[in-house]
């Protein structure tokens, strides 16, 4: 670092500040450029590991996501990265595969690397790992899902409004038998959407017997297909389905096709998320658009506020930020056939 | 660490070894369990940052991917993570958005965090960042794409065989006018697939004038739509398209539809990758299946061999591992209409 400072003709402290993403703003732009050029000429890479021991900061944020192959999560990750990068932080992503053991392993690996905080998309309603870490002072912002204890700042889509819009759309088309294939009830999204469905169906004057809720055990195509099979067996009279998410909806689409039923002629179908390619399905899926990129960006802003602000260890507190969602009507919904 | 060792009744070195994922194999399983329990009771998290300064190893691997929202990359990331985790390493993923400035920033951020090596999916044919890092001794394995200099171990799908299978399938159906919408020629995959197309078309006896190659400037839906518009203008006689990847194929599908052409009745279409949901499109896409999860897993194995083996600084050398691919025939290809 002293050599870099010499070559750039500045004090060592200035060179150090210029090469630290979190302090480079404090250095005149032309000077910072000169320092960076000098560092490049000398092949100097700031040793962030050594620096983090001195400053107790790593300028690194751990991001836990449950399943990168569910197309809703890559845009969340991208939103997080864009905001963190702009502030000199690096996001370290880890995929938990919805597996508690993997999650614990990766969470502890990231803690061991002294990350400054976490953005967590893997919350379950009961989540001792997160509760314990919070109690120990670890800074954690939740994205999308939350825990029942609810002691974390959190960003999510407005699931309640989204499900209401879906049910009102179907009721408005004339449907009087609407089922909900609910997401896993161990996750807050599964519970919130199911509750909103129940309330919206009641508001629309649809009796409980004509608005069954079938829970699934995973947000997957396979779970959606299985629940649809059960639905067709037990409730042959329904003419529309609200799915807990788009993957469940896709499983429903497969199962309807296998049963010789046409969507939307025989059964209308609404998804949730508006994930990548939901508009390419046969038929293109009517669904609730959730702004996943914005969810990621907003959660990163909440965490930065905590890390950089003077809010103390409690930071933004357990506030919930809900971003607006909107129904996107495509070809999987139509009025029910006469009779 | 001394307290943990005391509580577990072992030497400090044994406790340290038991809690280090890369050395825990050296400790008797029952002892390791006792140490872990003790660490848990004391709320002890090994300080990996301090450890990495002592051992010059971070047990961390940087993974650069060009675009997590392209559905082929999440399975690559998952394959990498599974193998690394099983060996006590953590993958730190970074998304470059196909942007050279972001790539340099994240590469340097990861180097500054003393990662032990890199798995890079962002290679371009000319890539001074990677060449310079390699010259400085950084351990880098390439996945999917490669550089012209070619001084890296690398894992990819057998693009050549895949494109040949696609052309032979179309020629076998009777097509005598087949276009290739090539990927960007600054990437090895774009060049390899275009060359294979040219050779396969010649082998099938299709004249060059009836097998045009139109390069795109990105592996995106939009680039595919633009190239298809140009194709329909300039080569109205073709009856089949081989796309450089599935996103380009999807753009072609949109543009054919916009031009009032039916796929496959008027124009047959083959993609490349068999990305998530390629089977859900209208029509379901015939495409070349590339084993992306295996690509990731194999690239992680190559890097581990380098990091843990005694192959010295050159490790596995610049060997190329090509994994087999296969054509998946769905509904987007058919015999050309008579006449």
XYZ file of C-alpha atoms in Angstrom:
678
model
C 0.000 0.000 0.000
C 2.936 2.333 0.775
C 4.353 1.697 -2.705
C 0.998 2.451 -4.295
C 0.756 5.699 -2.307
C 4.315 6.675 -3.355
C 3.651 6.036 -7.031
C 0.365 7.996 -6.877
C 2.012 10.775 -4.849
C -0.482 10.639 -1.967
C -0.437 9.698 1.716
C -0.838 6.003 2.532
C -4.148 6.701 4.291
C -5.493 8.388 1.161
C -4.438 5.453 -0.993
C -6.064 3.058 1.456
C -9.271 5.091 1.463
C -9.309 5.305 -2.341
C -8.999 1.540 -2.723
C -11.685 0.727 -0.147
C -15.062 0.631 -1.896
C -16.820 1.896 1.227
C -14.619 4.972 1.647
C -13.544 5.783 -1.922
C -16.322 8.384 -2.107
C -14.396 10.411 0.457
C -11.491 10.825 -1.969
C -11.417 13.325 -4.846
C -12.312 11.454 -8.056
C -9.119 12.350 -9.948
C -6.967 11.301 -6.971
C -8.867 8.039 -6.610
C -8.294 7.328 -10.292
C -4.552 7.998 -9.891
C -4.393 5.622 -6.931
C -6.249 2.918 -8.809
C -3.914 3.280 -11.804
C -0.905 3.048 -9.505
C -2.352 -0.051 -7.834
C -2.932 -1.610 -11.230
C 0.617 -0.834 -12.407
C 2.020 -2.457 -9.293
C -0.358 -5.421 -9.505
C -1.672 -4.559 -6.029
C -4.925 -6.120 -4.818
C -6.139 -4.753 -1.479
C -6.157 -7.605 1.020
C -9.745 -7.399 2.151
C -9.272 -10.248 4.594
C -6.551 -8.396 6.483
C -8.532 -5.175 6.280
C -11.650 -6.799 7.691
C -9.727 -7.903 10.785
C -8.626 -4.317 11.385
C -11.953 -2.607 10.705
C -14.300 -5.372 11.886
C -16.152 -4.828 8.651
C -16.024 -7.056 5.597
C -18.255 -5.019 3.256
C -19.779 -8.342 2.408
C -23.389 -9.434 2.751
C -24.553 -13.024 2.850
C -27.632 -13.806 0.769
C -29.525 -17.052 1.399
C -31.977 -18.127 -1.273
C -34.038 -21.318 -1.141
C -33.849 -22.392 -4.773
C -32.081 -20.583 -7.603
C -33.770 -22.845 -10.136
C -37.154 -21.367 -9.206
C -37.142 -18.477 -11.707
C -38.436 -15.969 -9.172
C -35.148 -15.888 -7.233
C -32.582 -14.803 -9.868
C -34.246 -11.374 -10.257
C -34.314 -11.003 -6.444
C -30.569 -11.764 -6.379
C -29.925 -9.278 -9.157
C -31.848 -6.521 -7.369
C -29.861 -7.159 -4.185
C -26.529 -7.140 -6.043
C -27.229 -3.924 -7.916
C -27.887 -1.933 -4.757
C -25.063 -3.496 -2.742
C -22.502 -3.033 -5.537
C -23.429 0.630 -5.883
C -22.504 1.026 -2.205
C -19.214 -0.843 -2.343
C -20.533 -4.084 -0.860
C -20.291 -7.538 -2.348
C -23.153 -10.010 -2.179
C -22.172 -13.594 -1.499
C -25.015 -15.785 -2.675
C -25.771 -19.199 -1.269
C -28.437 -21.635 -2.333
C -30.034 -23.758 0.401
C -32.180 -26.104 -1.737
C -34.906 -25.655 0.898
C -32.836 -27.955 3.087
C -32.385 -27.021 6.759
C -29.038 -28.773 7.139
C -27.573 -27.051 4.052
C -28.999 -23.756 5.221
C -27.320 -24.030 8.622
C -24.026 -25.043 7.013
C -24.018 -22.100 4.621
C -25.261 -19.610 7.185
C -22.439 -20.585 9.559
C -19.875 -20.585 6.711
C -20.873 -17.013 5.875
C -20.853 -15.954 9.549
C -17.383 -17.439 9.829
C -16.358 -15.159 6.962
C -17.480 -12.136 8.992
C -20.222 -10.934 6.673
C -21.689 -7.657 7.906
C -25.253 -8.874 7.606
C -27.656 -11.182 5.819
C -30.523 -10.987 3.395
C -32.545 -14.153 3.820
C -35.171 -15.493 1.438
C -35.477 -18.880 3.119
C -37.525 -18.017 6.198
C -39.956 -20.576 7.543
C -42.602 -19.641 10.103
C -40.675 -21.405 12.860
C -36.998 -20.711 12.330
C -34.741 -21.139 15.388
C -31.570 -20.606 13.292
C -32.648 -17.069 12.405
C -34.179 -16.315 15.804
C -30.997 -17.370 17.611
C -28.755 -15.401 15.267
C -30.937 -12.317 15.707
C -30.752 -12.703 19.486
C -26.957 -12.737 19.143
C -27.098 -9.427 17.271
C -26.655 -10.659 13.686
C -28.209 -8.185 11.246
C -30.755 -9.967 9.094
C -33.299 -8.611 6.624
C -35.929 -11.015 5.288
C -37.089 -10.947 1.711
C -40.366 -12.471 0.491
C -41.122 -14.823 3.412
C -41.173 -14.051 7.130
C -41.127 -15.916 10.461
C -43.939 -16.025 13.000
C -41.739 -14.353 15.615
C -41.458 -11.488 13.130
C -38.509 -9.732 14.761
C -36.844 -8.862 11.455
C -37.156 -6.011 8.974
C -38.752 -7.509 5.910
C -39.658 -6.780 2.284
C -42.352 -8.698 0.435
C -44.977 -8.360 -2.239
C -48.494 -7.534 -1.076
C -49.703 -11.150 -1.161
C -53.021 -10.296 0.378
C -53.949 -7.730 -2.296
C -52.658 -10.037 -5.021
C -54.773 -12.994 -4.000
C -57.811 -10.749 -3.613
C -57.333 -9.453 -7.175
C -57.088 -13.035 -8.466
C -60.316 -14.165 -6.765
C -62.207 -11.011 -7.788
C -61.093 -11.527 -11.402
C -62.451 -15.092 -11.403
C -65.671 -14.163 -9.592
C -66.105 -11.280 -12.038
C -65.910 -13.734 -14.943
C -68.808 -15.631 -13.340
C -67.019 -18.482 -11.552
C -68.921 -19.827 -8.527
C -66.662 -22.783 -7.700
C -63.036 -21.740 -7.135
C -60.333 -23.846 -5.478
C -57.047 -22.697 -3.968
C -53.958 -24.910 -4.271
C -52.151 -23.389 -1.321
C -48.387 -23.212 -0.827
C -46.752 -24.972 2.129
C -48.319 -23.842 5.404
C -44.894 -23.860 7.108
C -44.121 -20.722 5.079
C -45.675 -17.327 5.652
C -46.504 -16.887 1.962
C -48.516 -20.113 2.007
C -50.540 -18.965 5.025
C -51.049 -15.343 3.907
C -52.250 -16.281 0.434
C -54.584 -18.995 1.785
C -56.103 -16.599 4.313
C -56.568 -13.924 1.637
C -58.193 -16.501 -0.647
C -60.641 -17.547 2.090
C -61.619 -13.942 2.804
C -61.925 -12.936 -0.853
C -64.063 -15.983 -1.688
C -66.371 -15.167 1.230
C -66.580 -11.520 0.124
C -67.515 -12.714 -3.369
C -70.373 -14.724 -1.865
C -68.912 -18.123 -2.698
C -69.781 -20.724 -0.032
C -66.932 -22.549 1.715
C -68.019 -25.853 0.183
C -67.498 -24.322 -3.281
C -64.122 -22.725 -2.455
C -61.944 -25.552 -1.114
C -58.349 -24.949 -0.037
C -55.917 -27.822 -0.746
C -52.475 -27.317 0.757
C -49.355 -28.597 -1.002
C -46.078 -29.451 0.682
C -43.795 -27.607 -1.747
C -43.853 -24.778 -4.284
C -43.163 -27.172 -7.142
C -44.691 -28.389 -10.407
C -44.986 -31.889 -8.971
C -46.818 -30.746 -5.825
C -49.200 -28.744 -8.026
C -49.969 -31.772 -10.179
C -50.645 -33.955 -7.128
C -52.968 -31.410 -5.527
C -54.843 -31.025 -8.810
C -55.375 -34.782 -9.046
C -56.887 -34.733 -5.551
C -58.982 -31.688 -6.438
C -60.459 -33.292 -9.553
C -61.329 -36.397 -7.512
C -62.895 -34.638 -4.560
C -64.366 -31.440 -6.032
C -65.391 -32.161 -9.639
C -67.696 -29.117 -9.676
C -65.089 -26.362 -9.483
C -64.463 -24.289 -12.629
C -61.457 -22.246 -11.550
C -58.166 -22.624 -9.650
C -56.064 -20.044 -7.803
C -52.589 -21.546 -7.420
C -50.197 -20.670 -4.581
C -47.490 -19.854 -7.125
C -46.710 -20.265 -10.831
C -44.937 -23.615 -10.425
C -47.994 -25.072 -8.689
C -50.092 -23.563 -11.505
C -47.877 -25.253 -14.099
C -48.379 -28.600 -12.354
C -52.139 -27.946 -12.436
C -51.915 -27.214 -16.160
C -50.169 -30.540 -16.780
C -52.711 -32.451 -14.711
C -55.722 -30.780 -16.337
C -54.271 -31.714 -19.739
C -53.718 -35.300 -18.568
C -57.366 -35.447 -17.425
C -58.559 -34.289 -20.846
C -59.682 -30.908 -19.522
C -59.054 -27.712 -21.465
C -57.749 -24.570 -19.767
C -59.525 -22.148 -19.790
C -62.606 -23.713 -21.471
C -63.205 -26.292 -18.710
C -61.131 -24.844 -15.879
C -59.660 -21.348 -15.502
C -56.274 -21.002 -13.799
C -54.462 -18.124 -12.050
C -50.829 -18.305 -10.907
C -48.811 -16.165 -8.498
C -45.447 -14.389 -9.120
C -45.438 -13.863 -12.911
C -42.140 -15.694 -13.110
C -39.986 -15.756 -16.240
C -41.774 -17.510 -19.143
C -45.216 -17.611 -17.467
C -46.317 -15.785 -20.639
C -44.954 -18.598 -22.843
C -47.004 -21.458 -21.384
C -49.881 -23.134 -23.222
C -52.049 -21.187 -22.544
C -50.125 -18.083 -21.408
C -50.757 -17.853 -17.657
C -52.940 -15.258 -15.978
C -51.004 -14.500 -12.791
C -50.208 -11.975 -10.073
C -47.113 -9.998 -10.998
C -44.731 -9.590 -8.040
C -41.849 -7.106 -8.582
C -39.021 -9.456 -7.599
C -36.174 -7.216 -8.721
C -37.589 -4.376 -6.594
C -38.035 -6.762 -3.642
C -34.317 -7.545 -3.806
C -33.272 -3.915 -4.223
C -35.479 -2.742 -1.341
C -34.210 -5.452 1.020
C -30.627 -4.417 0.238
C -31.510 -0.787 1.010
C -32.994 -1.800 4.376
C -29.856 -3.721 5.285
C -27.540 -0.885 4.194
C -29.564 1.532 6.319
C -28.858 -0.781 9.241
C -25.155 -1.240 8.440
C -24.348 2.375 7.631
C -26.943 4.359 9.522
C -26.813 5.345 13.144
C -29.947 3.423 14.062
C -27.895 1.333 16.487
C -28.031 -2.437 16.697
C -31.780 -2.501 16.156
C -31.486 -0.671 12.850
C -34.749 -0.336 10.982
C -36.527 -2.501 13.588
C -39.030 -5.142 12.608
C -40.707 -3.039 9.954
C -42.471 -4.689 7.022
C -42.293 -3.134 3.560
C -44.954 -4.473 1.190
C -44.527 -3.639 -2.491
C -47.605 -3.408 -4.723
C -48.458 -6.305 -7.032
C -50.855 -6.457 -9.986
C -52.922 -9.069 -11.763
C -51.779 -9.786 -15.336
C -54.653 -11.251 -17.337
C -53.574 -13.658 -20.084
C -55.250 -16.621 -21.752
C -55.624 -19.118 -18.883
C -58.786 -17.485 -17.529
C -62.209 -17.111 -19.179
C -65.880 -17.161 -18.253
C -67.102 -20.639 -17.201
C -68.913 -22.678 -19.843
C -72.696 -22.239 -19.695
C -74.459 -24.691 -17.356
C -11.066 -22.516 20.575
C -9.226 -23.426 23.787
C -12.549 -23.407 25.682
C -14.156 -25.641 23.080
C -11.207 -28.042 23.291
C -11.457 -28.086 27.100
C -15.170 -28.794 27.079
C -14.718 -31.584 24.509
C -11.690 -32.955 26.354
C -9.334 -32.803 23.370
C -6.229 -30.866 22.374
C -6.778 -27.430 20.848
C -5.274 -28.618 17.558
C -7.771 -31.489 17.410
C -10.674 -29.113 18.076
C -9.380 -26.772 15.378
C -9.029 -29.632 12.917
C -12.523 -30.940 13.746
C -14.130 -27.561 13.110
C -12.297 -26.924 9.831
C -14.340 -28.441 6.994
C -11.164 -29.200 5.031
C -9.493 -31.171 7.819
C -12.425 -32.592 9.785
C -12.017 -35.889 7.895
C -8.720 -36.362 9.727
C -10.509 -36.517 13.071
C -12.333 -39.569 14.424
C -16.081 -39.109 13.747
C -17.173 -39.432 17.392
C -14.520 -36.925 18.501
C -15.526 -34.488 15.762
C -19.125 -34.756 16.912
C -18.098 -34.058 20.521
C -16.143 -30.973 19.417
C -19.024 -29.687 17.338
C -21.437 -30.154 20.249
C -19.040 -28.290 22.536
C -18.697 -25.473 20.001
C -22.471 -25.255 19.759
C -22.886 -25.163 23.544
C -20.393 -22.322 23.777
C -21.877 -20.476 20.808
C -18.466 -20.660 19.105
C -18.222 -19.897 15.361
C -14.769 -20.585 13.899
C -13.345 -17.297 12.677
C -12.622 -18.243 9.097
C -11.136 -14.848 8.339
C -8.473 -15.211 11.003
C -7.898 -18.811 9.997
C -7.442 -17.893 6.357
C -4.660 -15.446 7.269
C -2.811 -18.229 9.069
C -3.318 -20.997 6.519
C -3.328 -18.860 3.364
C -6.416 -20.813 2.418
C -9.963 -19.531 2.551
C -11.799 -22.717 1.463
C -13.801 -20.390 -0.686
C -14.228 -20.436 -4.455
C -15.382 -17.488 -6.531
C -17.940 -18.295 -9.219
C -18.565 -15.771 -11.994
C -21.705 -16.273 -14.058
C -22.804 -13.971 -16.871
C -26.542 -13.881 -16.226
C -28.447 -15.741 -13.502
C -31.739 -14.857 -15.187
C -30.787 -17.030 -18.177
C -32.240 -20.320 -16.911
C -29.221 -22.347 -17.955
C -26.995 -20.874 -15.241
C -28.839 -21.768 -11.997
C -28.326 -25.515 -12.581
C -24.621 -24.858 -13.327
C -24.379 -22.984 -10.011
C -26.135 -25.776 -8.177
C -23.813 -28.424 -9.629
C -20.787 -26.363 -8.560
C -22.157 -25.835 -5.038
C -22.998 -29.481 -4.450
C -19.474 -30.668 -5.183
C -17.736 -27.821 -3.342
C -19.934 -28.186 -0.251
C -19.229 -31.902 -0.071
C -15.522 -31.006 0.156
C -15.881 -28.299 2.795
C -15.639 -25.374 0.392
C -18.094 -22.527 -0.008
C -19.026 -21.129 -3.403
C -19.387 -17.355 -3.548
C -21.512 -16.584 -6.576
C -21.336 -13.328 -8.489
C -23.401 -12.253 -11.426
C -21.655 -10.087 -14.052
C -24.651 -9.194 -16.236
C -22.357 -9.769 -19.250
C -20.757 -6.432 -18.356
C -16.955 -6.169 -18.431
C -16.755 -3.419 -15.807
C -18.961 -5.357 -13.355
C -17.002 -8.496 -14.070
C -13.670 -6.817 -13.249
C -15.125 -5.284 -10.068
C -16.474 -8.601 -8.792
C -13.433 -10.581 -9.826
C -11.183 -8.175 -7.906
C -13.561 -8.112 -4.915
C -13.364 -11.904 -4.733
C -9.563 -11.904 -5.181
C -9.371 -9.390 -2.349
C -11.260 -11.893 -0.213
C -8.537 -14.461 -0.880
C -10.641 -17.029 -2.664
C -8.628 -20.156 -3.407
C -9.694 -20.256 -7.035
C -12.372 -19.376 -9.563
C -14.911 -21.094 -11.720
C -15.729 -18.726 -14.569
C -18.694 -18.952 -16.926
C -18.191 -15.522 -18.457
C -15.243 -16.142 -20.777
C -15.046 -14.213 -24.023
C -12.636 -15.239 -26.787
C -10.378 -12.287 -25.969
C -10.240 -11.903 -22.210
C -7.241 -9.984 -20.812
C -8.693 -10.039 -17.267
C -8.564 -13.842 -17.162
C -5.284 -14.119 -19.092
C -3.549 -11.672 -16.737
C -4.899 -13.389 -13.630
C -3.767 -16.766 -14.959
C -0.298 -15.351 -15.643
C -0.204 -14.227 -11.998
C -0.948 -17.770 -10.865
C -4.671 -17.465 -10.067
C -6.369 -20.855 -10.363
C -9.250 -20.600 -12.814
C -11.449 -23.281 -14.362
C -13.738 -22.264 -17.213
C -17.235 -23.636 -17.565
C -19.220 -23.595 -20.809
C -17.300 -20.923 -22.727
C -13.546 -20.651 -23.319
C -10.975 -18.072 -24.445
C -8.929 -18.189 -27.651
C -5.703 -18.319 -25.651
C -7.101 -21.524 -24.143
C -4.702 -21.755 -21.196
C -7.370 -22.901 -18.729
C -8.869 -26.245 -17.755
C -12.400 -26.196 -19.039
C -15.692 -28.097 -18.986
C -18.335 -27.669 -21.671
C -21.054 -29.508 -23.535
C -20.083 -31.078 -26.837
C -21.418 -28.175 -28.928
C -20.086 -29.599 -32.129
C -21.910 -32.928 -31.794
C -25.063 -31.146 -30.634
C -25.246 -28.848 -33.631
C -24.521 -31.746 -35.958
C -27.425 -33.717 -34.457
C -29.729 -30.711 -34.934
C -28.840 -30.251 -38.608
C -29.037 -33.985 -39.336
C -32.486 -34.133 -37.712
C -33.752 -31.304 -39.945
C -32.112 -32.673 -43.092
C -33.566 -36.091 -42.245
C -37.054 -34.566 -42.128
C -36.466 -33.322 -45.697
C -35.461 -29.689 -45.117
C -33.254 -28.266 -47.879
C -33.150 -24.640 -46.710
C -31.861 -24.309 -43.122
C -30.661 -21.097 -41.474
C -28.484 -20.710 -38.366
C -29.128 -17.802 -35.995
C -25.678 -17.822 -34.479
C -24.722 -16.684 -30.983
C -22.297 -13.772 -30.502
C -19.031 -14.432 -32.328
C -17.038 -12.897 -29.460
C -17.895 -16.048 -27.478
C -16.458 -19.488 -28.165
C -19.897 -21.118 -28.075
C -21.079 -18.784 -30.863
C -18.110 -19.687 -33.063
C -18.099 -23.442 -32.330
C -21.794 -23.886 -33.003
C -21.637 -21.801 -36.214
C -18.674 -23.787 -37.514
C -20.424 -27.073 -36.704
C -23.555 -25.847 -38.461
C -21.583 -24.939 -41.594
C -19.894 -28.354 -41.704
C -23.060 -30.328 -41.000
C -25.034 -28.442 -43.648
C -22.289 -29.139 -46.193
C -22.216 -32.824 -45.207
C -25.982 -32.949 -45.690
C -25.523 -31.612 -49.237
C -27.218 -28.269 -48.585
C -25.619 -25.479 -50.639
C -24.206 -22.460 -48.785
C -26.805 -20.173 -50.387
C -29.546 -22.329 -48.797
C -27.881 -22.512 -45.347
C -27.249 -18.895 -44.330
C -25.642 -18.024 -40.976
C -26.937 -14.835 -39.324
C -24.969 -13.808 -36.245
C -26.682 -12.129 -33.291
C -24.982 -9.861 -30.766
C -26.425 -11.472 -27.630
C -27.942 -14.745 -26.421
C -31.322 -13.087 -25.845
C -34.948 -13.321 -26.949
C -34.720 -9.851 -28.461
C -31.605 -10.626 -30.507
C -33.316 -13.783 -31.778
C -36.395 -11.842 -32.872
C -34.278 -9.260 -34.714
C -32.231 -11.890 -36.550
C -35.426 -13.703 -37.552
C -36.877 -10.518 -39.007
C -33.732 -10.104 -41.104
C -33.847 -13.777 -42.092
C -37.446 -13.611 -43.298
C -36.594 -10.505 -45.366
C -33.439 -11.834 -46.960
C -33.997 -15.598 -47.180
C -37.742 -16.210 -47.615
C -37.073 -19.728 -48.989
C -35.762 -21.359 -45.819
C -38.012 -23.873 -44.042
C -36.015 -24.489 -40.862
C -33.953 -22.618 -38.261
C -31.175 -23.822 -35.955
C -30.900 -21.251 -33.155
C -27.669 -20.550 -31.249
C -29.510 -21.117 -27.968
C -33.042 -21.475 -26.600
C -33.512 -17.757 -25.900
C -32.661 -16.933 -29.526
C -35.099 -19.709 -30.535
C -37.809 -18.158 -28.373
C -37.267 -14.802 -30.097
C -37.565 -16.601 -33.446
C -40.827 -18.193 -32.291
C -42.251 -14.769 -31.396
C -41.191 -13.284 -34.720
C -42.548 -16.184 -36.796
C -45.879 -15.783 -35.002
C -45.827 -12.020 -35.655
C -45.200 -12.720 -39.361
C -48.200 -15.054 -39.489
C -46.030 -18.138 -39.918
C -46.800 -21.367 -38.072
C -44.092 -23.373 -36.339
C -43.547 -26.163 -37.374
C -45.960 -26.142 -40.357
C -44.219 -23.254 -42.159
C -40.863 -23.173 -40.383
C -39.256 -25.803 -38.138
C -37.154 -24.603 -35.220
C -34.399 -26.185 -33.084
C -32.957 -24.552 -29.956
C -29.815 -25.271 -27.946
C -29.463 -25.996 -24.179
C -32.861 -27.455 -23.262
C -33.239 -24.786 -20.603
C -35.969 -24.898 -17.947
C -39.455 -24.613 -19.527
C -38.291 -25.166 -23.142
C -40.840 -28.014 -23.064
C -43.646 -25.600 -22.088
C -43.401 -23.257 -25.072
C -45.980 -23.125 -27.850
C -44.970 -25.396 -29.508
C -42.716 -27.319 -27.093
C -39.179 -26.743 -28.398
C -37.030 -29.356 -30.095
C -33.578 -28.590 -28.710
C -30.145 -29.923 -27.829
C -30.046 -30.991 -24.184
C -26.864 -29.832 -22.431
C -26.269 -31.346 -18.947
C -25.753 -28.055 -17.105
C -25.787 -29.500 -13.603
C -23.063 -31.972 -14.609
C -21.079 -29.154 -16.261
C -21.045 -27.308 -12.941
C -20.205 -30.402 -10.900
C -17.377 -31.421 -13.241
C -15.848 -27.914 -13.253
C -15.852 -27.945 -9.429
C -14.110 -31.330 -9.457
C -11.410 -29.987 -11.800
C -10.795 -27.013 -9.536
C -10.676 -29.158 -6.373
C -8.147 -31.452 -8.071
C -6.036 -28.329 -8.598
C -6.507 -26.977 -5.063
C -6.054 -30.221 -3.181
C -3.946 -32.346 -5.467
C -0.215 -32.250 -5.814
C -0.318 -31.237 -9.466
C 1.552 -28.052 -8.575
C 0.582 -24.595 -9.758
C -0.402 -25.864 -13.216
C -2.898 -28.302 -11.766
C -4.913 -30.147 -14.364
C -3.333 -28.049 -17.147
C -5.351 -26.673 -20.013
C -7.396 -29.818 -20.509
C -10.856 -29.626 -22.024
C -13.634 -31.901 -20.751
C -16.585 -32.150 -23.136
C -19.749 -33.753 -21.786
C -22.135 -35.517 -24.164
C -25.311 -33.752 -25.289
C -28.415 -35.141 -26.991
C -31.127 -33.884 -29.279
C -34.594 -33.809 -27.675
C -37.259 -33.910 -30.362
C -40.483 -32.099 -29.432
C -43.164 -30.369 -31.483
C -41.290 -27.438 -33.078
C -39.857 -29.575 -35.901
C -41.687 -31.435 -38.688
C -41.253 -32.306 -42.346
C -41.470 -29.248 -44.627
C -44.800 -28.654 -46.341
C -44.949 -30.204 -49.826
C -43.696 -27.910 -52.616
